[in-house]
Coordinates of C-alpha atoms in Angstrom, one line a residue:
X223 CA 51.2 122.3 22.7
X224 CA 49.5 119.1 21.1
X225 CA 46.2 119.9 19.3
X226 CA 43.3 117.8 20.6
X227 CA 41.4 117.6 17.6
X228 CA 44.2 115.8 15.5
X229 CA 44.3 112.1 15.6
X230 CA 47.5 109.8 14.4
X231 CA 47.1 106.9 12.7
X232 CA 49.2 104.1 14.0
X233 CA 49.9 101.4 11.6
X234 CA 49.7 97.9 12.7
X235 CA 53.0 95.4 13.3
X236 CA 53.8 93.6 10.6
X237 CA 54.5 90.3 11.8
X238 CA 55.8 87.3 9.8
X239 CA 53.0 84.8 9.6
X240 CA 54.1 81.5 11.7
X241 CA 52.8 77.9 11.5
X242 CA 52.2 77.2 15.1
X243 CA 51.6 73.6 14.8
X244 CA 52.4 71.0 12.2
X245 CA 52.4 67.5 12.7
X246 CA 55.8 65.6 12.5
X247 CA 54.6 61.7 12.5
X248 CA 51.5 59.8 12.3
X249 CA 51.1 59.9 16.3
X250 CA 51.2 63.8 16.4
X251 CA 48.6 63.5 13.9
X252 CA 46.2 61.4 14.8
X253 CA 46.5 60.6 18.5
X254 CA 47.4 64.2 19.7
X255 CA 45.3 65.9 17.3
X256 CA 43.0 68.8 18.4
X257 CA 41.0 69.0 15.0
X258 CA 37.5 68.0 15.4
X259 CA 37.4 65.8 12.1
X260 CA 40.1 63.8 13.4
X261 CA 38.7 63.5 16.8
X262 CA 35.6 62.5 15.4
X263 CA 37.2 59.7 13.1
X264 CA 38.9 58.7 16.5
X265 CA 35.5 58.2 18.5
X266 CA 34.3 56.3 14.8
X267 CA 36.8 53.9 15.1
X268 CA 37.1 53.4 18.8
X269 CA 33.1 52.5 18.9
X270 CA 33.4 50.4 15.9
X271 CA 36.3 48.2 17.2
X272 CA 34.8 48.2 20.8
X273 CA 31.4 47.0 19.0
X274 CA 33.4 44.3 17.1
X275 CA 35.1 42.8 20.5
X276 CA 31.8 42.9 21.9
X277 CA 30.4 40.9 19.0
X278 CA 32.9 38.2 19.1
X279 CA 32.4 37.7 22.9
X280 CA 28.9 37.6 22.4
X281 CA 29.5 34.7 20.1
X282 CA 31.6 33.0 22.6
X283 CA 28.9 33.4 25.2
X284 CA 26.1 31.8 22.8
X285 CA 28.3 28.9 21.9
X286 CA 29.1 28.0 25.5
X287 CA 25.5 28.3 26.2
X288 CA 24.9 26.1 23.1
X289 CA 27.5 23.5 23.7
X290 CA 28.2 23.6 27.3
X291 CA 31.4 21.1 27.2
X292 CA 32.5 21.6 23.9
X293 CA 33.6 25.4 23.8
X294 CA 35.4 26.2 26.7
X295 CA 38.0 29.2 26.5
X296 CA 39.5 28.2 30.0
X297 CA 40.1 24.7 31.7
X298 CA 39.4 24.5 35.4
X299 CA 40.7 21.6 37.1

């Protein structure tokens, strides 16, 4: 017969620590990363690069407006 007042303490299972994710290359570290800090860096680099492309394109538009026949990126016939 089992005494209801006694409680058996079961020790936790000891499991070896395993590293579940470790980046192997630059692509797996920075492109497919789930770390919030790396994602913030990705957003910053993307925003700065898109801003620079937009800046250069706006210069081309201003040059075309300032000098209509001189700065033409395409030559329509």
